[in-house]
mmCIF file of C-alpha atoms in Angstrom:
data_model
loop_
_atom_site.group_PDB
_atom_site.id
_atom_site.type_symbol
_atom_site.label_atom_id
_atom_site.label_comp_id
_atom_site.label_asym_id
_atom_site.label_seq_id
_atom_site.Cartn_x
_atom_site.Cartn_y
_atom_site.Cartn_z
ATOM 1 C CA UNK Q 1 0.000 0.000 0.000
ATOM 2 C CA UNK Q 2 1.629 3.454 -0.757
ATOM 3 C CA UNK Q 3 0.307 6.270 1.565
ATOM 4 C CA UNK Q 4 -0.020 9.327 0.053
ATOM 5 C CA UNK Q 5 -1.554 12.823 1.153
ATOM 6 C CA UNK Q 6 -3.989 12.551 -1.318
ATOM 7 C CA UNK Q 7 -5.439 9.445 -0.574
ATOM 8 C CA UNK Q 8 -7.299 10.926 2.539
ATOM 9 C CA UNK Q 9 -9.642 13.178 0.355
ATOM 10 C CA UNK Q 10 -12.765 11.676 -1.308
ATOM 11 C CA UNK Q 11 -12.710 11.815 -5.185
ATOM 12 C CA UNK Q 12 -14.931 13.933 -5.736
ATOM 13 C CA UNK Q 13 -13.265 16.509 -3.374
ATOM 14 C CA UNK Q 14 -9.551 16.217 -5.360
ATOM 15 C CA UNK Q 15 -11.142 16.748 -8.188
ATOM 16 C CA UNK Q 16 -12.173 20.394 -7.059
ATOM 17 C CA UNK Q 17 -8.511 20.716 -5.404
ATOM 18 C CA UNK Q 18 -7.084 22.339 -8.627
ATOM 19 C CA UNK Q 19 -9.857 25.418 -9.155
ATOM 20 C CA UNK Q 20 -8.237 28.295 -7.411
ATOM 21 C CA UNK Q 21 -9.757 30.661 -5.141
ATOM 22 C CA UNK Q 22 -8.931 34.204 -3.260
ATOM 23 C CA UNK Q 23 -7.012 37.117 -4.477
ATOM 24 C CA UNK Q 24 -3.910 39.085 -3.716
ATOM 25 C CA UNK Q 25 -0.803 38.350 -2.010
ATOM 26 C CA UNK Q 26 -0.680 40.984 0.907
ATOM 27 C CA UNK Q 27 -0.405 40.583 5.010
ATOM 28 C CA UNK Q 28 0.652 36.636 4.463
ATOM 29 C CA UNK Q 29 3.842 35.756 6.630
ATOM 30 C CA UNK Q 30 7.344 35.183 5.229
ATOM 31 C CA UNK Q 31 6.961 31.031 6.272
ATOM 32 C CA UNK Q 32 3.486 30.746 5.284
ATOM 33 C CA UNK Q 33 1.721 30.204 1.861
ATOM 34 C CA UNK Q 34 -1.221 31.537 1.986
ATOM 35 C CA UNK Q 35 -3.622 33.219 4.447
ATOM 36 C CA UNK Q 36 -7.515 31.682 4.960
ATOM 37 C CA UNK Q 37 -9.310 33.953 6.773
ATOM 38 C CA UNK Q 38 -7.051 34.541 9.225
ATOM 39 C CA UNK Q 39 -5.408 31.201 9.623
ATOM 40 C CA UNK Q 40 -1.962 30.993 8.090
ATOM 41 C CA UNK Q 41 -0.999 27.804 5.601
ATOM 42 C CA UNK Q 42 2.806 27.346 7.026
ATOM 43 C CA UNK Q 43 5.236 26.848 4.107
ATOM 44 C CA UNK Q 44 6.681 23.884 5.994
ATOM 45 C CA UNK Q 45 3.391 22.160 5.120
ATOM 46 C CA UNK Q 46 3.712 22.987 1.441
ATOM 47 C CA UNK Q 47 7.626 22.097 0.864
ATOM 48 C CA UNK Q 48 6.793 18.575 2.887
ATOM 49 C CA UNK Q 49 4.140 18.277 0.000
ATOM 50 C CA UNK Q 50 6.235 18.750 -3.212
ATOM 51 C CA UNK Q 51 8.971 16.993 -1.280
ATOM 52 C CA UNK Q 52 7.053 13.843 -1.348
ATOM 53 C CA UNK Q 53 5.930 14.979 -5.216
ATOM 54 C CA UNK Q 54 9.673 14.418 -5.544
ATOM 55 C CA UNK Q 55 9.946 10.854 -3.775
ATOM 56 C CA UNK Q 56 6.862 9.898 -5.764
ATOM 57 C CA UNK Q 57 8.335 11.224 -8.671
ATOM 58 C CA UNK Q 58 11.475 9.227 -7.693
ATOM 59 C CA UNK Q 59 10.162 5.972 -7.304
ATOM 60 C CA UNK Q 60 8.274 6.177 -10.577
ATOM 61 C CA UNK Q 61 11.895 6.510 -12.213
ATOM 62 C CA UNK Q 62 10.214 9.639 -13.606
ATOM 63 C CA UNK Q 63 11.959 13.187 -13.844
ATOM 64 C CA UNK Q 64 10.810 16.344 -11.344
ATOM 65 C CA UNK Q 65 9.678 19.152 -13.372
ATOM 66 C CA UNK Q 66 11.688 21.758 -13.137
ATOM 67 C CA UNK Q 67 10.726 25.102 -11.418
ATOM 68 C CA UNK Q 68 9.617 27.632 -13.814
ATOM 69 C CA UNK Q 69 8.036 24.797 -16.077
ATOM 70 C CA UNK Q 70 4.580 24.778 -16.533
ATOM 71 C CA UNK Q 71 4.721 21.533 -14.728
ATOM 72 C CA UNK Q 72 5.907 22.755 -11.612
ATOM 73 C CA UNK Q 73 3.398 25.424 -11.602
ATOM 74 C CA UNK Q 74 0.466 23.049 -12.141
ATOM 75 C CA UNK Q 75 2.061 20.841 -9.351
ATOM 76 C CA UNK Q 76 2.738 23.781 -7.058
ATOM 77 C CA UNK Q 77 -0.727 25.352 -7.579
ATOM 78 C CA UNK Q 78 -2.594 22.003 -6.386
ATOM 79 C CA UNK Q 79 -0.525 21.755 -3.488
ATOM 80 C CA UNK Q 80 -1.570 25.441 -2.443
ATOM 81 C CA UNK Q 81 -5.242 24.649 -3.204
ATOM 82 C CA UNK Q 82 -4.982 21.248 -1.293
ATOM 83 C CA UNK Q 83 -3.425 22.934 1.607
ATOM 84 C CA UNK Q 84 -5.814 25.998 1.366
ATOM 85 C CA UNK Q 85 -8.873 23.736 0.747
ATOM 86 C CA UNK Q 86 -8.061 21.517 3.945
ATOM 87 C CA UNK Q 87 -8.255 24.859 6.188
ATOM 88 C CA UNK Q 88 -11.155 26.220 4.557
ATOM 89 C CA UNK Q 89 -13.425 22.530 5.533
ATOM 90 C CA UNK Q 90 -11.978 22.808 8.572
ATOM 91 C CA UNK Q 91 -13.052 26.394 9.585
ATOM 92 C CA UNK Q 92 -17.019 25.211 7.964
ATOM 93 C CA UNK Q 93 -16.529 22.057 10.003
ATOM 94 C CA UNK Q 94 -17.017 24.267 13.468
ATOM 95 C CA UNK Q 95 -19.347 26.497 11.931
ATOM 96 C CA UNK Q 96 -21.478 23.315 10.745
ATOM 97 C CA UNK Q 97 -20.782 21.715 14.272
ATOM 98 C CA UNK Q 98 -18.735 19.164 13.228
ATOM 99 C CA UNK Q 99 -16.057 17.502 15.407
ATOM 100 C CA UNK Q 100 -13.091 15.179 15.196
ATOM 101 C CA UNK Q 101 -11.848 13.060 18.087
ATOM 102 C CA UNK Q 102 -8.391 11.916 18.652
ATOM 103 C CA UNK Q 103 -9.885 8.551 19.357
ATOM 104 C CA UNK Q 104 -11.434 8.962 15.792
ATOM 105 C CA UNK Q 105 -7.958 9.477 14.253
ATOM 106 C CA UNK Q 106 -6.474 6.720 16.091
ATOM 107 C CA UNK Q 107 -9.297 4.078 15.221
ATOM 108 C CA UNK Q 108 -9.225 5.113 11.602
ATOM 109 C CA UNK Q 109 -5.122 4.834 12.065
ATOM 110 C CA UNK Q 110 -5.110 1.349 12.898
ATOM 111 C CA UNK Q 111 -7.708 0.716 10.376
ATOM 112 C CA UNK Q 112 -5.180 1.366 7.873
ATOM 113 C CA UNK Q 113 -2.019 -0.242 9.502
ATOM 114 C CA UNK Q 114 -4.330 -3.435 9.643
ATOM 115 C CA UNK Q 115 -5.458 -3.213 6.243
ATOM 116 C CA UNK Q 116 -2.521 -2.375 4.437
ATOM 117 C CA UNK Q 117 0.671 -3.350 6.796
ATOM 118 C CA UNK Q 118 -1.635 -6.187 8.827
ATOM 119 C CA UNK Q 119 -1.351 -4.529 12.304
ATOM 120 C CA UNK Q 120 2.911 -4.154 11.938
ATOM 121 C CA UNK Q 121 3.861 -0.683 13.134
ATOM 122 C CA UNK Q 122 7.734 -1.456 11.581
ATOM 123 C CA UNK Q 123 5.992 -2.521 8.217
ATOM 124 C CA UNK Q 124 3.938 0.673 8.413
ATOM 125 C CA UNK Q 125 6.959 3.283 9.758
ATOM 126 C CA UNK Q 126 8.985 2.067 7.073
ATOM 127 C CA UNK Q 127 6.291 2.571 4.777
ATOM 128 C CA UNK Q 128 6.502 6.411 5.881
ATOM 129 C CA UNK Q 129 10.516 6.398 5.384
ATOM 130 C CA UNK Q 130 10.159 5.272 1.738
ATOM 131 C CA UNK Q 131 7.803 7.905 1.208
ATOM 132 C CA UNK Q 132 9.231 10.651 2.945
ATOM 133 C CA UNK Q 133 6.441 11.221 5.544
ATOM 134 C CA UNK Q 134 5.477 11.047 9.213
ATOM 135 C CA UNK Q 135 3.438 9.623 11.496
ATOM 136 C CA UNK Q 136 2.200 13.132 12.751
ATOM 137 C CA UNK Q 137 1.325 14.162 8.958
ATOM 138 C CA UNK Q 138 -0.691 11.008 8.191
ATOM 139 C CA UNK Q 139 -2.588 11.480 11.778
ATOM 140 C CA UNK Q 140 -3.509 15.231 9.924
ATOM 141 C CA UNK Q 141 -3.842 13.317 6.869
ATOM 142 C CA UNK Q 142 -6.485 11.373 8.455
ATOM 143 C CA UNK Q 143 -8.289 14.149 10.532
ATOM 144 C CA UNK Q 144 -8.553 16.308 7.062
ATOM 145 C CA UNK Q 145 -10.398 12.998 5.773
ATOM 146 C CA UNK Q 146 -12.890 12.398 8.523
ATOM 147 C CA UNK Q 147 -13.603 16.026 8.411
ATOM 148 C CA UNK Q 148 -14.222 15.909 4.591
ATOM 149 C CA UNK Q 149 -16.714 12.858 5.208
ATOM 150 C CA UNK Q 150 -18.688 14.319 8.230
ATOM 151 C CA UNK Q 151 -18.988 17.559 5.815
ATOM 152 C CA UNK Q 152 -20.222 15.334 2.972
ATOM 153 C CA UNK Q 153 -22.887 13.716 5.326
ATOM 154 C CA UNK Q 154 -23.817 17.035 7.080
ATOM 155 C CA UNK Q 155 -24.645 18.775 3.889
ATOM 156 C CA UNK Q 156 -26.234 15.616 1.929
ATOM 157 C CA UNK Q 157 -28.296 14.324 5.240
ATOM 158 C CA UNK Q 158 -31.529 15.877 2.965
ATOM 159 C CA UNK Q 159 -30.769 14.654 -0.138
ATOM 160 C CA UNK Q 160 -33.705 12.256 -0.895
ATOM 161 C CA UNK Q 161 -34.297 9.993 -4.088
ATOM 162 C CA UNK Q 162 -38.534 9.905 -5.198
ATOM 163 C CA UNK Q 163 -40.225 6.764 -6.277
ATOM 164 C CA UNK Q 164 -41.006 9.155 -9.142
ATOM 165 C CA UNK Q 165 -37.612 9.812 -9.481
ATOM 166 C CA UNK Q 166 -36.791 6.245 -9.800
ATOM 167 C CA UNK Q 167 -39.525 5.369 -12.325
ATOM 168 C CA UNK Q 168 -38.326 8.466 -14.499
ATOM 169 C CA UNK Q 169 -34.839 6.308 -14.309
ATOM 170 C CA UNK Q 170 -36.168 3.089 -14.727
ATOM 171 C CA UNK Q 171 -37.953 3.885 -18.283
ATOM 172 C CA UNK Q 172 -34.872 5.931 -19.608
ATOM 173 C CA UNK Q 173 -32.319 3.648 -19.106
ATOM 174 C CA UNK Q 174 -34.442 0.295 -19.430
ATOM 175 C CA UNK Q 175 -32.321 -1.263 -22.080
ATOM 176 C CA UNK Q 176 -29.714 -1.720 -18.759
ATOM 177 C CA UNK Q 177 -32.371 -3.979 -17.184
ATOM 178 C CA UNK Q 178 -32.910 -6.233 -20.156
ATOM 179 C CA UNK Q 179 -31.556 -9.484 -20.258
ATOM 180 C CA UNK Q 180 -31.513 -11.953 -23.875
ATOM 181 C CA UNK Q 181 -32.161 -15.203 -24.195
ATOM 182 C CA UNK Q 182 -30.837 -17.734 -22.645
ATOM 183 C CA UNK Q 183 -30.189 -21.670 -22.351
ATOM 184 C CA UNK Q 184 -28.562 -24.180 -20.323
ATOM 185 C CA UNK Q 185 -25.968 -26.015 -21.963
ATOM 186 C CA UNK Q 186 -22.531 -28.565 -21.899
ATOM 187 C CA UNK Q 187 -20.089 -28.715 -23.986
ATOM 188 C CA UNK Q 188 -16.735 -30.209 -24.326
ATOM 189 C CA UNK Q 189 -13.833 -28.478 -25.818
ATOM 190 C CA UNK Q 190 -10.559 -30.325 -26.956
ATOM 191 C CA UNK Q 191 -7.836 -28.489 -29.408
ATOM 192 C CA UNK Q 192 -8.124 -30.836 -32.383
ATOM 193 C CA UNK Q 193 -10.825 -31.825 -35.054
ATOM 194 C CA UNK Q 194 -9.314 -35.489 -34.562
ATOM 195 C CA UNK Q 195 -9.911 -35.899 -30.787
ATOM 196 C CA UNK Q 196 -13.276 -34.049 -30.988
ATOM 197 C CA UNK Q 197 -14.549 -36.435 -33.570
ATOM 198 C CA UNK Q 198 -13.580 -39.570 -31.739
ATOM 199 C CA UNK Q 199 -15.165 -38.231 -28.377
ATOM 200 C CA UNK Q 200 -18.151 -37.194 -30.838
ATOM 201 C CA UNK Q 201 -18.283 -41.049 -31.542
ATOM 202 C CA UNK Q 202 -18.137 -42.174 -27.924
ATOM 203 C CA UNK Q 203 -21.167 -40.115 -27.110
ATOM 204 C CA UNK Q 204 -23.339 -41.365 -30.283
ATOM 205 C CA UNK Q 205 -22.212 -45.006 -28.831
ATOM 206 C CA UNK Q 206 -23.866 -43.728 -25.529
ATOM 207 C CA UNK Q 207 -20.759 -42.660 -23.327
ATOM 208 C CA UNK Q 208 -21.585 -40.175 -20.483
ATOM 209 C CA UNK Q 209 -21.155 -36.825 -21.431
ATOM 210 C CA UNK Q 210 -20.376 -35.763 -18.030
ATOM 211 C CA UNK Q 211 -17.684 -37.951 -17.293
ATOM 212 C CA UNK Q 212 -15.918 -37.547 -21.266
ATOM 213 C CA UNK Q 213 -16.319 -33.331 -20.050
ATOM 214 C CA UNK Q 214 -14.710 -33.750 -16.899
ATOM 215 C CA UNK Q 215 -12.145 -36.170 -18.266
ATOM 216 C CA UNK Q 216 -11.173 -34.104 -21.393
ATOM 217 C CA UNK Q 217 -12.665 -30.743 -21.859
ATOM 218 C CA UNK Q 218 -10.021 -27.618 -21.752
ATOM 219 C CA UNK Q 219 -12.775 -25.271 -20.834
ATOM 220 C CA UNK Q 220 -11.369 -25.441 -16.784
ATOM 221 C CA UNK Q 221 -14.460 -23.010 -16.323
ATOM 222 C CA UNK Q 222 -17.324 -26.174 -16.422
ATOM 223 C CA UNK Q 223 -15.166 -29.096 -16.989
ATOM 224 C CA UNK Q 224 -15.830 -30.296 -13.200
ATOM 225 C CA UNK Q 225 -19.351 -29.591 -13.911
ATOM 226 C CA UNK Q 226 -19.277 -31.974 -16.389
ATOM 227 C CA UNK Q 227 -19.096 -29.287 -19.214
ATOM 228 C CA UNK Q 228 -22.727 -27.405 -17.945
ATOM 229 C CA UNK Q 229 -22.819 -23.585 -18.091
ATOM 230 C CA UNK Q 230 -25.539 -21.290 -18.889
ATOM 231 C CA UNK Q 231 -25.157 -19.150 -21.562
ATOM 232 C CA UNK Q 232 -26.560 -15.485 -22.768
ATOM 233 C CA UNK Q 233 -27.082 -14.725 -26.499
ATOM 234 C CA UNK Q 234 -24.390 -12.650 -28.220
ATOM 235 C CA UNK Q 235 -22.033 -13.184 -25.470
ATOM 236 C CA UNK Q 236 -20.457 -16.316 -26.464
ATOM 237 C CA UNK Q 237 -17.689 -16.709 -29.824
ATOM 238 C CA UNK Q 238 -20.608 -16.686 -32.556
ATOM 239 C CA UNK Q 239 -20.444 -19.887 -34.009
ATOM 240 C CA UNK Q 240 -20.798 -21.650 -30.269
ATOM 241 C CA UNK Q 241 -23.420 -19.283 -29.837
ATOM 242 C CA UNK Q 242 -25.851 -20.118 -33.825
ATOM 243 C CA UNK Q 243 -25.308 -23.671 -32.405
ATOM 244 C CA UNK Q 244 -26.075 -23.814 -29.077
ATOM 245 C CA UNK Q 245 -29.583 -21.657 -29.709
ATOM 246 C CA UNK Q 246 -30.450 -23.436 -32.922
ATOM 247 C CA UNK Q 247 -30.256 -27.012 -31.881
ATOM 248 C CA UNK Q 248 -32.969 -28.703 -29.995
ATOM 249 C CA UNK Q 249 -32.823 -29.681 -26.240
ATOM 250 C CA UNK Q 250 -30.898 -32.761 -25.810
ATOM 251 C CA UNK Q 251 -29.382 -33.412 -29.256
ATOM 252 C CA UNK Q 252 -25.212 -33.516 -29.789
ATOM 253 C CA UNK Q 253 -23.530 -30.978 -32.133
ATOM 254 C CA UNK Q 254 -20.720 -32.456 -34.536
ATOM 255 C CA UNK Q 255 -17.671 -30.631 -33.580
ATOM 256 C CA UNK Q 256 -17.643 -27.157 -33.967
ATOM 257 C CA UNK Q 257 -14.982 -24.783 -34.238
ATOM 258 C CA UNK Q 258 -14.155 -21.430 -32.682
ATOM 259 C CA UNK Q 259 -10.696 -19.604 -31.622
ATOM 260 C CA UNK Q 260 -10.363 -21.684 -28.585
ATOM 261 C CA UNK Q 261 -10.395 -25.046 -30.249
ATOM 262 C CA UNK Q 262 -13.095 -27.291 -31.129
ATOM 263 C CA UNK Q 263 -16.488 -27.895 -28.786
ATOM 264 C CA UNK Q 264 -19.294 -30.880 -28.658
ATOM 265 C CA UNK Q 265 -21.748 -29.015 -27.652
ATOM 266 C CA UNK Q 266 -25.894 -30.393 -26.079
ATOM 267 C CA UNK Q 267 -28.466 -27.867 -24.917
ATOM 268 C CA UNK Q 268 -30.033 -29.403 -22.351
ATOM 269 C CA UNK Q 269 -32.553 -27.059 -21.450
ATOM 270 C CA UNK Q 270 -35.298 -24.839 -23.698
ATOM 271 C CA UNK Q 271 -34.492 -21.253 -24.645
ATOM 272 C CA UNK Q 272 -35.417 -19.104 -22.126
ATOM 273 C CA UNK Q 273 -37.053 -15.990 -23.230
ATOM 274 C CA UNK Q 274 -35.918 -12.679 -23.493
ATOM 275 C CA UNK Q 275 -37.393 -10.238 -20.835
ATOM 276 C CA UNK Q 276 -37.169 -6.608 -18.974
ATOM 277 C CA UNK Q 277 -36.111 -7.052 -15.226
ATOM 278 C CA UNK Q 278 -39.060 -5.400 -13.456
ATOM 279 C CA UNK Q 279 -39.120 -2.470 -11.878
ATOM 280 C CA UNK Q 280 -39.348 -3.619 -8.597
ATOM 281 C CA UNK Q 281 -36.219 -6.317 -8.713
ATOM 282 C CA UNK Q 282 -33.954 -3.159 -9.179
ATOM 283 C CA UNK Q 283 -35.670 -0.354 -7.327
ATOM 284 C CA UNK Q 284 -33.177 -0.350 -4.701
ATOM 285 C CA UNK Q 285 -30.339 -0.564 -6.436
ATOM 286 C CA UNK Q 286 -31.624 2.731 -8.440
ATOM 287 C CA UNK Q 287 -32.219 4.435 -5.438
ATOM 288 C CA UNK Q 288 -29.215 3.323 -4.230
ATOM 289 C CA UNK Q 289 -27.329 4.954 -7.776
ATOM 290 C CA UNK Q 290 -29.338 8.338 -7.800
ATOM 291 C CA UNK Q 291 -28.817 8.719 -4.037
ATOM 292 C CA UNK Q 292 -25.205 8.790 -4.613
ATOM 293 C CA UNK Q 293 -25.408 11.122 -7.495
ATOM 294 C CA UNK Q 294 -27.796 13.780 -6.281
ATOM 295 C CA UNK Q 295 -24.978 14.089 -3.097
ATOM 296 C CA UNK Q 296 -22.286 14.178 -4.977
ATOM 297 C CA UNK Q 297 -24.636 16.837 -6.740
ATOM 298 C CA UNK Q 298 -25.240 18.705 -3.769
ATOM 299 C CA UNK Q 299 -21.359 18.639 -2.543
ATOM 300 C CA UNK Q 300 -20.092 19.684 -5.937
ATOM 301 C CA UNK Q 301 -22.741 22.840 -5.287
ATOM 302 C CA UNK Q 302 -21.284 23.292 -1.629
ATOM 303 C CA UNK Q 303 -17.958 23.014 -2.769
ATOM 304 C CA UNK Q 304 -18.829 26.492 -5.538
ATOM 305 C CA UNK Q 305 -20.673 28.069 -2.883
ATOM 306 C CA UNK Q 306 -17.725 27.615 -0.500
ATOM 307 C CA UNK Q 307 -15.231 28.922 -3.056
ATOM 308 C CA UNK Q 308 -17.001 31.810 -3.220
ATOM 309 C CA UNK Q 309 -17.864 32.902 -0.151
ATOM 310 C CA UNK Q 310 -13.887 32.766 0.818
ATOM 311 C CA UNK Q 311 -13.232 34.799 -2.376
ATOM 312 C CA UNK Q 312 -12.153 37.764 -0.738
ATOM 313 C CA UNK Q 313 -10.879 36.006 2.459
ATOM 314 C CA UNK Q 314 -7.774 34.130 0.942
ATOM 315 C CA UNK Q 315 -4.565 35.413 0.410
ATOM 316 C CA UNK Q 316 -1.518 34.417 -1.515
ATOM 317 C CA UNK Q 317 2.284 35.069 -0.865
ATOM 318 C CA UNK Q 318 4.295 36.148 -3.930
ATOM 319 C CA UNK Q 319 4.186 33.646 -6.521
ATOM 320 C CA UNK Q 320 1.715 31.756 -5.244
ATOM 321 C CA UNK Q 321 -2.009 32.941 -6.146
ATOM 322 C CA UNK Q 322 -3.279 30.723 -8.343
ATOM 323 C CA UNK Q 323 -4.351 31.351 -12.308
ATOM 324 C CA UNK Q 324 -7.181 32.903 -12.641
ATOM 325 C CA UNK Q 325 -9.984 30.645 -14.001
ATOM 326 C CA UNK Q 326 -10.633 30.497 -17.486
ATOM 327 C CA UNK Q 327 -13.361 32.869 -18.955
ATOM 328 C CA UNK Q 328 -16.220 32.032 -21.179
ATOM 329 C CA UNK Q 329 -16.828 34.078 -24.384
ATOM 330 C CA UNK Q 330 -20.333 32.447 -24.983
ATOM 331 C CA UNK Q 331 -23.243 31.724 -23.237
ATOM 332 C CA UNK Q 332 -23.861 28.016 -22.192
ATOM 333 C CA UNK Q 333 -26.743 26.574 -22.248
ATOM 334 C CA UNK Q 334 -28.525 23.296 -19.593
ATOM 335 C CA UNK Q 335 -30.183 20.664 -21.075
#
């Protein structure tokens, strides 16, 4: 497992890491980055960040940019914006109420060294060595993380998915819950025509099909199951798949050949019809879907909201503001 400070913030919140927000670059400190609202983002916390860019950058046998590259200033600008971002959840996280215990941090800690390092604390500290961090900055790490969660369940905890909703889901995207026909078949799959035809024989002479399948089949999927499988249309190689659908239950194939060799193939059920999953076998797992969506919605929305409201309440130190974001020249338009 390789820890890295990103891995503490939920996807959809790195994603918004990189948009910049705030203005100049006056009353910040001489060791800080950046001012949020009062609160100071040390430069010590930035230079450990780009210096384990550089042991990332080492390990991946890849070259640092150089400073002055556009590289670098990409690089540098999303380490600001992390750093500045972190401070900014925090100071809504006591406005919204929300709080982070030290036994929270230590349970999620040895979540992680059991997961990943399987409860070693020497697997785990060297872990930090190769990566040039410490245990104090993966402990922040983890407190920025539990923050970002609580945040994402304080603002979402209305979000609410409709049965209406779901129906309007259900009938646009209802080619998702349709399943083709299928059948239950075995088959037996060898690698030459020769071998096929003599086992082809053996069955015709009334030898067990089950016991030839387990005995010489290549397919290791259903060979111990005596060749059975059950197959969908259009999702098997297509002459396996004309063959198994055309013939009728019970009767033997002549050896047929695909890429993988050559098959005796038996239905040995009917053709099961096509159908539509109803509505009510998947309503869950819909809700479940546009649940997720509409609060990732909503954070994305929070996340705007927040990056405006601390517009005029972040400030940069020289050569650090970030790019201003693009401008539009035409109007967009929602569908």
């Amino acid at each position: 497992m390789k820890i890295t400070r990103l891995f503490v913030l939920p996807a959809l919140l790195v994603a918004l890491i990189a948009a910049g927000c705030g203005g100049g670059s006056k009353d910040v400190p001489k060791d800080a980055v950046a001012v949020v609202k009062g609160e100071t983002v040390p430069r010590s916390a930035y230079d450990a960040l780009i210096n384990q860019a550089k042991k990332s950058y080492t390990t991946q046998k890849r070259e640092f940019p150089k400073a002055g590259t556009a590289e670098f200033q990409t690089l540098r600008n999303q380490a600001v914006q992390f750093l500045v971002q972190r401070v900014e959840f925090e100071q809504q996280a006591k406005d919204l109420g929300v709080e982070v215990t030290d036994k929270q941090i230590a349970d999620r800690l040895k979540q992680i060294k059991e997961q990943y390092f399987g409860g070693d604390d020497k697997k785990y500290e060297a872990q930090l060595k190769t990566q040039g961090l410490t245990d104090e900055q993966v402990q922040s790490d983890i407190r920025a993380q539990v923050i970002s969660e609580q945040l994402f369940e304080k603002v979402t905890k209305d979000v609410k998915v409709t049965d209406e909703d779901i129906q309007t889901y259900y009938e646009k995207n209802k080619s998702q819950y349709s399943q083709a026909e299928s059948r239950e078949v075995r088959h037996i799959l060898v690698k030459t025509r020769a071998q096929a035809n003599d086992i082809y024989d053996q069955l015709q002479k009334g030898a067990d099909f089950s016991v030839l399948a387990k005995k010489y089949s290549q397919d290791t999927g259903s060979k111990q199951n005596g060749g059975k499988l059950t197959i969908t249309k259009g999702q098997t190689v297509a002459p396996f798949d004309q063959t198994a659908f055309l013939l009728k239950t019970n009767v033997i194939s002549k050896p047929v050949k695909t890429e993988f060799g050559y098959h005796i193939i038996q239905p040995i059920g009917e053709v099961k019809d096509a159908k539509v999953q109803p509505i009510k076998e998947v309503k869950e797992t819909i809700r479940s879907t546009l649940l997720q969506t509409k609060k990732n919605t909503a954070m994305t929305k929070w996340v705007d909201d927040l990056k405006k409201k601390y517009e005029n309440d972040v400030n940069y130190a020289t050569g650090f503001t970030p790019p201003a974001p693009p401008t539009t020249t035409a109007a967009t338009t929602t569908g």
